[in-house]
Amino acid sequence: MAEANLDKLFHDTLKDIYFAERQILKALPKMARAAQSAETKAAFEKHRDETEGHVERLTQVFEILGKRAQGKTCEAIQGIIAEGEEIIDEYKGSSAIDAGLISAAQAVEHYEIARYGTLKTWAQQLGLKDAVALLDATLQEEGATDKALSQLAVAAANVKARAA
Ligand code: FE
Ligand code: FE
């Protein structure tokens, strides 16, 4: 077994977010289908495309480590996605659906931001310069997505939910 050090922690956490990103890739089209407003649908579709890039960047980080890209079950993201599915079941077709979907999507983004922030810091400490750049590129996109979702929530979904 590999020594329990920062290298192992970095590799294990990379497997965690790789698993998570691939689950997110499957969840986003379902969220786009359930969304009511064209803006919310478009936001989820745009981020689905970006998420393909996130998976691709992670495979590049695995390459830098000389390891094969491999996921490790992440119960946290499974729970967050399950909550999103619950919202779809309970609110589909209602005036609050977009507010609910956006809140679920922001929980996903915050999980990703936490993971990429940590991985970027560890990559810096491990001297993995190219990995730092790849992880930072995704971190920036997750942050921008979170901000866009906040604006969508305020501008449309929350107002609609209150009006119902
Ligand atoms: Fe992502
Ligand atoms: Fe994301």
PDB file of C-alpha atoms and ligand atoms in Angstrom:
ATOM      1  CA  MET A   1       0.000   0.000   0.000  1.00  0.00           C
ATOM      2  CA  ALA A   2       1.152   3.541  -0.797  1.00  0.00           C
ATOM      3  CA  GLU A   3       2.526   5.545   2.121  1.00  0.00           C
ATOM      4  CA  ALA A   4      -0.158   7.697   3.823  1.00  0.00           C
ATOM      5  CA  ASN A   5       1.328  11.066   2.900  1.00  0.00           C
ATOM      6  CA  LEU A   6       0.294  14.214   1.015  1.00  0.00           C
ATOM      7  CA  ASP A   7       0.967  12.527  -2.351  1.00  0.00           C
ATOM      8  CA  LYS A   8      -1.546   9.815  -1.485  1.00  0.00           C
ATOM      9  CA  LEU A   9      -4.050  12.344  -0.127  1.00  0.00           C
ATOM     10  CA  PHE A  10      -3.756  14.357  -3.353  1.00  0.00           C
ATOM     11  CA  HIS A  11      -4.259  11.258  -5.504  1.00  0.00           C
ATOM     12  CA  ASP A  12      -7.228  10.034  -3.410  1.00  0.00           C
ATOM     13  CA  THR A  13      -8.912  13.442  -3.522  1.00  0.00           C
ATOM     14  CA  LEU A  14      -8.348  13.598  -7.274  1.00  0.00           C
ATOM     15  CA  LYS A  15     -10.226  10.277  -7.544  1.00  0.00           C
ATOM     16  CA  ASP A  16     -13.028  11.729  -5.402  1.00  0.00           C
ATOM     17  CA  ILE A  17     -13.563  14.793  -7.602  1.00  0.00           C
ATOM     18  CA  TYR A  18     -13.155  12.711 -10.787  1.00  0.00           C
ATOM     19  CA  PHE A  19     -16.022  10.498  -9.603  1.00  0.00           C
ATOM     20  CA  ALA A  20     -18.020  13.598  -8.611  1.00  0.00           C
ATOM     21  CA  GLU A  21     -17.535  15.376 -11.954  1.00  0.00           C
ATOM     22  CA  ARG A  22     -18.744  12.332 -13.869  1.00  0.00           C
ATOM     23  CA  GLN A  23     -21.858  12.120 -11.677  1.00  0.00           C
ATOM     24  CA  ILE A  24     -22.458  15.849 -12.242  1.00  0.00           C
ATOM     25  CA  LEU A  25     -22.137  15.314 -15.996  1.00  0.00           C
ATOM     26  CA  LYS A  26     -25.072  12.889 -15.790  1.00  0.00           C
ATOM     27  CA  ALA A  27     -27.149  15.053 -13.429  1.00  0.00           C
ATOM     28  CA  LEU A  28     -26.984  18.380 -15.311  1.00  0.00           C
ATOM     29  CA  PRO A  29     -29.059  17.303 -18.367  1.00  0.00           C
ATOM     30  CA  LYS A  30     -31.800  16.071 -16.001  1.00  0.00           C
ATOM     31  CA  MET A  31     -31.721  19.423 -14.212  1.00  0.00           C
ATOM     32  CA  ALA A  32     -31.869  21.295 -17.533  1.00  0.00           C
ATOM     33  CA  ARG A  33     -34.914  19.239 -18.571  1.00  0.00           C
ATOM     34  CA  ALA A  34     -36.694  19.945 -15.276  1.00  0.00           C
ATOM     35  CA  ALA A  35     -36.007  23.700 -15.344  1.00  0.00           C
ATOM     36  CA  GLN A  36     -38.778  26.035 -16.389  1.00  0.00           C
ATOM     37  CA  SER A  37     -37.103  29.237 -17.563  1.00  0.00           C
ATOM     38  CA  ALA A  38     -34.988  29.346 -20.710  1.00  0.00           C
ATOM     39  CA  GLU A  39     -32.221  31.092 -18.721  1.00  0.00           C
ATOM     40  CA  THR A  40     -32.025  28.351 -16.086  1.00  0.00           C
ATOM     41  CA  LYS A  41     -32.020  25.626 -18.750  1.00  0.00           C
ATOM     42  CA  ALA A  42     -29.285  27.462 -20.666  1.00  0.00           C
ATOM     43  CA  ALA A  43     -27.174  27.861 -17.497  1.00  0.00           C
ATOM     44  CA  PHE A  44     -27.298  24.104 -16.800  1.00  0.00           C
ATOM     45  CA  GLU A  45     -26.574  23.228 -20.434  1.00  0.00           C
ATOM     46  CA  LYS A  46     -23.618  25.606 -20.560  1.00  0.00           C
ATOM     47  CA  HIS A  47     -22.189  24.152 -17.365  1.00  0.00           C
ATOM     48  CA  ARG A  48     -22.682  20.595 -18.645  1.00  0.00           C
ATOM     49  CA  ASP A  49     -20.364  21.472 -21.533  1.00  0.00           C
ATOM     50  CA  GLU A  50     -17.859  23.075 -19.144  1.00  0.00           C
ATOM     51  CA  THR A  51     -18.026  19.957 -16.954  1.00  0.00           C
ATOM     52  CA  GLU A  52     -16.781  17.843 -19.888  1.00  0.00           C
ATOM     53  CA  GLY A  53     -13.736  20.097 -19.833  1.00  0.00           C
ATOM     54  CA  HIS A  54     -13.362  19.555 -16.069  1.00  0.00           C
ATOM     55  CA  VAL A  55     -13.247  15.771 -16.566  1.00  0.00           C
ATOM     56  CA  GLU A  56     -10.693  16.247 -19.348  1.00  0.00           C
ATOM     57  CA  ARG A  57      -8.478  18.465 -17.155  1.00  0.00           C
ATOM     58  CA  LEU A  58      -8.613  15.883 -14.368  1.00  0.00           C
ATOM     59  CA  THR A  59      -7.437  13.164 -16.754  1.00  0.00           C
ATOM     60  CA  GLN A  60      -4.500  15.458 -17.546  1.00  0.00           C
ATOM     61  CA  VAL A  61      -3.708  15.799 -13.825  1.00  0.00           C
ATOM     62  CA  PHE A  62      -3.750  11.990 -13.492  1.00  0.00           C
ATOM     63  CA  GLU A  63      -1.326  11.882 -16.426  1.00  0.00           C
ATOM     64  CA  ILE A  64       1.006  14.329 -14.673  1.00  0.00           C
ATOM     65  CA  LEU A  65       1.029  11.935 -11.703  1.00  0.00           C
ATOM     66  CA  GLY A  66       1.683   9.024 -14.058  1.00  0.00           C
ATOM     67  CA  LYS A  67      -1.531   7.350 -12.859  1.00  0.00           C
ATOM     68  CA  ARG A  68      -4.552   6.192 -14.783  1.00  0.00           C
ATOM     69  CA  ALA A  69      -7.736   8.255 -14.424  1.00  0.00           C
ATOM     70  CA  GLN A  70      -9.854   6.472 -11.860  1.00  0.00           C
ATOM     71  CA  GLY A  71     -12.810   7.464  -9.690  1.00  0.00           C
ATOM     72  CA  LYS A  72     -13.488   6.658  -6.067  1.00  0.00           C
ATOM     73  CA  THR A  73     -17.086   6.715  -4.800  1.00  0.00           C
ATOM     74  CA  CYS A  74     -17.874  10.116  -3.322  1.00  0.00           C
ATOM     75  CA  GLU A  75     -20.839   9.827  -0.977  1.00  0.00           C
ATOM     76  CA  ALA A  76     -20.979  13.587  -0.508  1.00  0.00           C
ATOM     77  CA  ILE A  77     -21.788  14.291  -4.159  1.00  0.00           C
ATOM     78  CA  GLN A  78     -24.189  11.358  -4.290  1.00  0.00           C
ATOM     79  CA  GLY A  79     -26.077  12.918  -1.375  1.00  0.00           C
ATOM     80  CA  ILE A  80     -26.108  16.389  -2.922  1.00  0.00           C
ATOM     81  CA  ILE A  81     -27.346  14.988  -6.259  1.00  0.00           C
ATOM     82  CA  ALA A  82     -29.982  12.873  -4.473  1.00  0.00           C
ATOM     83  CA  GLU A  83     -31.299  16.043  -2.825  1.00  0.00           C
ATOM     84  CA  GLY A  84     -31.533  17.648  -6.268  1.00  0.00           C
ATOM     85  CA  GLU A  85     -33.524  14.661  -7.532  1.00  0.00           C
ATOM     86  CA  GLU A  86     -35.839  15.006  -4.542  1.00  0.00           C
ATOM     87  CA  ILE A  87     -36.450  18.626  -5.526  1.00  0.00           C
ATOM     88  CA  ILE A  88     -37.257  17.543  -9.101  1.00  0.00           C
ATOM     89  CA  ASP A  89     -39.731  14.925  -7.799  1.00  0.00           C
ATOM     90  CA  GLU A  90     -41.437  17.318  -5.404  1.00  0.00           C
ATOM     91  CA  TYR A  91     -41.414  20.586  -7.378  1.00  0.00           C
ATOM     92  CA  LYS A  92     -41.430  19.635 -11.067  1.00  0.00           C
ATOM     93  CA  GLY A  93     -43.883  21.842 -12.948  1.00  0.00           C
ATOM     94  CA  SER A  94     -44.362  24.177  -9.958  1.00  0.00           C
ATOM     95  CA  SER A  95     -43.399  27.859  -9.837  1.00  0.00           C
ATOM     96  CA  ALA A  96     -40.641  27.048  -7.305  1.00  0.00           C
ATOM     97  CA  ILE A  97     -38.834  24.455  -9.447  1.00  0.00           C
ATOM     98  CA  ASP A  98     -36.135  26.796 -10.783  1.00  0.00           C
ATOM     99  CA  ALA A  99     -35.404  28.203  -7.316  1.00  0.00           C
ATOM    100  CA  GLY A 100     -35.040  24.632  -6.049  1.00  0.00           C
ATOM    101  CA  LEU A 101     -32.846  23.495  -8.936  1.00  0.00           C
ATOM    102  CA  ILE A 102     -30.583  26.524  -8.619  1.00  0.00           C
ATOM    103  CA  SER A 103     -30.160  25.895  -4.888  1.00  0.00           C
ATOM    104  CA  ALA A 104     -29.243  22.259  -5.607  1.00  0.00           C
ATOM    105  CA  ALA A 105     -26.800  23.320  -8.328  1.00  0.00           C
ATOM    106  CA  GLN A 106     -25.126  25.804  -5.987  1.00  0.00           C
ATOM    107  CA  ALA A 107     -24.608  23.058  -3.401  1.00  0.00           C
ATOM    108  CA  VAL A 108     -22.808  21.094  -6.141  1.00  0.00           C
ATOM    109  CA  GLU A 109     -20.660  24.107  -7.102  1.00  0.00           C
ATOM    110  CA  HIS A 110     -19.699  24.772  -3.489  1.00  0.00           C
ATOM    111  CA  TYR A 111     -18.588  21.154  -3.088  1.00  0.00           C
ATOM    112  CA  GLU A 112     -16.476  21.469  -6.226  1.00  0.00           C
ATOM    113  CA  ILE A 113     -15.016  24.823  -5.146  1.00  0.00           C
ATOM    114  CA  ALA A 114     -13.980  23.264  -1.814  1.00  0.00           C
ATOM    115  CA  ARG A 115     -12.327  20.302  -3.536  1.00  0.00           C
ATOM    116  CA  TYR A 116     -10.534  22.276  -6.278  1.00  0.00           C
ATOM    117  CA  GLY A 117      -9.352  24.898  -3.790  1.00  0.00           C
ATOM    118  CA  THR A 118      -7.781  22.178  -1.654  1.00  0.00           C
ATOM    119  CA  LEU A 119      -6.308  20.279  -4.614  1.00  0.00           C
ATOM    120  CA  LYS A 120      -4.784  23.464  -6.032  1.00  0.00           C
ATOM    121  CA  THR A 121      -3.117  24.263  -2.695  1.00  0.00           C
ATOM    122  CA  TRP A 122      -1.770  20.736  -2.358  1.00  0.00           C
ATOM    123  CA  ALA A 123      -0.514  20.750  -5.972  1.00  0.00           C
ATOM    124  CA  GLN A 124       1.384  23.954  -5.140  1.00  0.00           C
ATOM    125  CA  GLN A 125       2.900  22.348  -2.050  1.00  0.00           C
ATOM    126  CA  LEU A 126       3.840  19.235  -4.026  1.00  0.00           C
ATOM    127  CA  GLY A 127       5.509  21.335  -6.735  1.00  0.00           C
ATOM    128  CA  LEU A 128       3.092  20.155  -9.460  1.00  0.00           C
ATOM    129  CA  LYS A 129       3.053  23.397 -11.441  1.00  0.00           C
ATOM    130  CA  ASP A 130       1.118  22.158 -14.474  1.00  0.00           C
ATOM    131  CA  ALA A 131      -1.486  20.569 -12.209  1.00  0.00           C
ATOM    132  CA  VAL A 132      -1.898  23.897 -10.358  1.00  0.00           C
ATOM    133  CA  ALA A 133      -2.765  25.625 -13.652  1.00  0.00           C
ATOM    134  CA  LEU A 134      -5.274  22.923 -14.649  1.00  0.00           C
ATOM    135  CA  LEU A 135      -6.969  22.868 -11.247  1.00  0.00           C
ATOM    136  CA  ASP A 136      -7.091  26.655 -11.113  1.00  0.00           C
ATOM    137  CA  ALA A 137      -8.737  26.875 -14.562  1.00  0.00           C
ATOM    138  CA  THR A 138     -11.574  24.660 -13.350  1.00  0.00           C
ATOM    139  CA  LEU A 139     -11.770  26.434  -9.992  1.00  0.00           C
ATOM    140  CA  GLN A 140     -12.320  29.740 -11.845  1.00  0.00           C
ATOM    141  CA  GLU A 141     -15.149  28.220 -13.930  1.00  0.00           C
ATOM    142  CA  GLU A 142     -16.852  26.751 -10.857  1.00  0.00           C
ATOM    143  CA  GLY A 143     -16.687  30.143  -9.163  1.00  0.00           C
ATOM    144  CA  ALA A 144     -18.094  31.944 -12.209  1.00  0.00           C
ATOM    145  CA  THR A 145     -20.910  29.382 -12.416  1.00  0.00           C
ATOM    146  CA  ASP A 146     -21.745  29.865  -8.745  1.00  0.00           C
ATOM    147  CA  LYS A 147     -21.958  33.649  -9.248  1.00  0.00           C
ATOM    148  CA  ALA A 148     -24.115  33.267 -12.374  1.00  0.00           C
ATOM    149  CA  LEU A 149     -26.460  30.958 -10.449  1.00  0.00           C
ATOM    150  CA  SER A 150     -26.743  33.493  -7.610  1.00  0.00           C
ATOM    151  CA  GLN A 151     -27.806  36.127 -10.127  1.00  0.00           C
ATOM    152  CA  LEU A 152     -30.317  33.778 -11.726  1.00  0.00           C
ATOM    153  CA  ALA A 153     -31.762  32.934  -8.325  1.00  0.00           C
ATOM    154  CA  VAL A 154     -32.268  36.562  -7.397  1.00  0.00           C
ATOM    155  CA  ALA A 155     -33.411  37.759 -10.805  1.00  0.00           C
ATOM    156  CA  ALA A 156     -35.903  35.061 -11.646  1.00  0.00           C
ATOM    157  CA  ALA A 157     -36.421  31.960  -9.617  1.00  0.00           C
ATOM    158  CA  ASN A 158     -36.791  33.316  -6.092  1.00  0.00           C
ATOM    159  CA  VAL A 159     -39.136  36.076  -7.195  1.00  0.00           C
ATOM    160  CA  LYS A 160     -41.283  33.552  -9.020  1.00  0.00           C
ATOM    161  CA  ALA A 161     -41.370  31.248  -6.014  1.00  0.00           C
ATOM    162  CA  ARG A 162     -42.574  34.076  -3.778  1.00  0.00           C
ATOM    163  CA  ALA A 163     -45.236  35.215  -6.259  1.00  0.00           C
ATOM    164  CA  ALA A 164     -46.884  31.779  -6.289  1.00  0.00           C
TER     165      ALA A 164
HETATM  166 FE    FE B   1     -16.921  20.817 -12.369  1.00  0.00          FE
HETATM  167 FE    FE B   2     -19.441  22.738 -11.546  1.00  0.00          FE
END
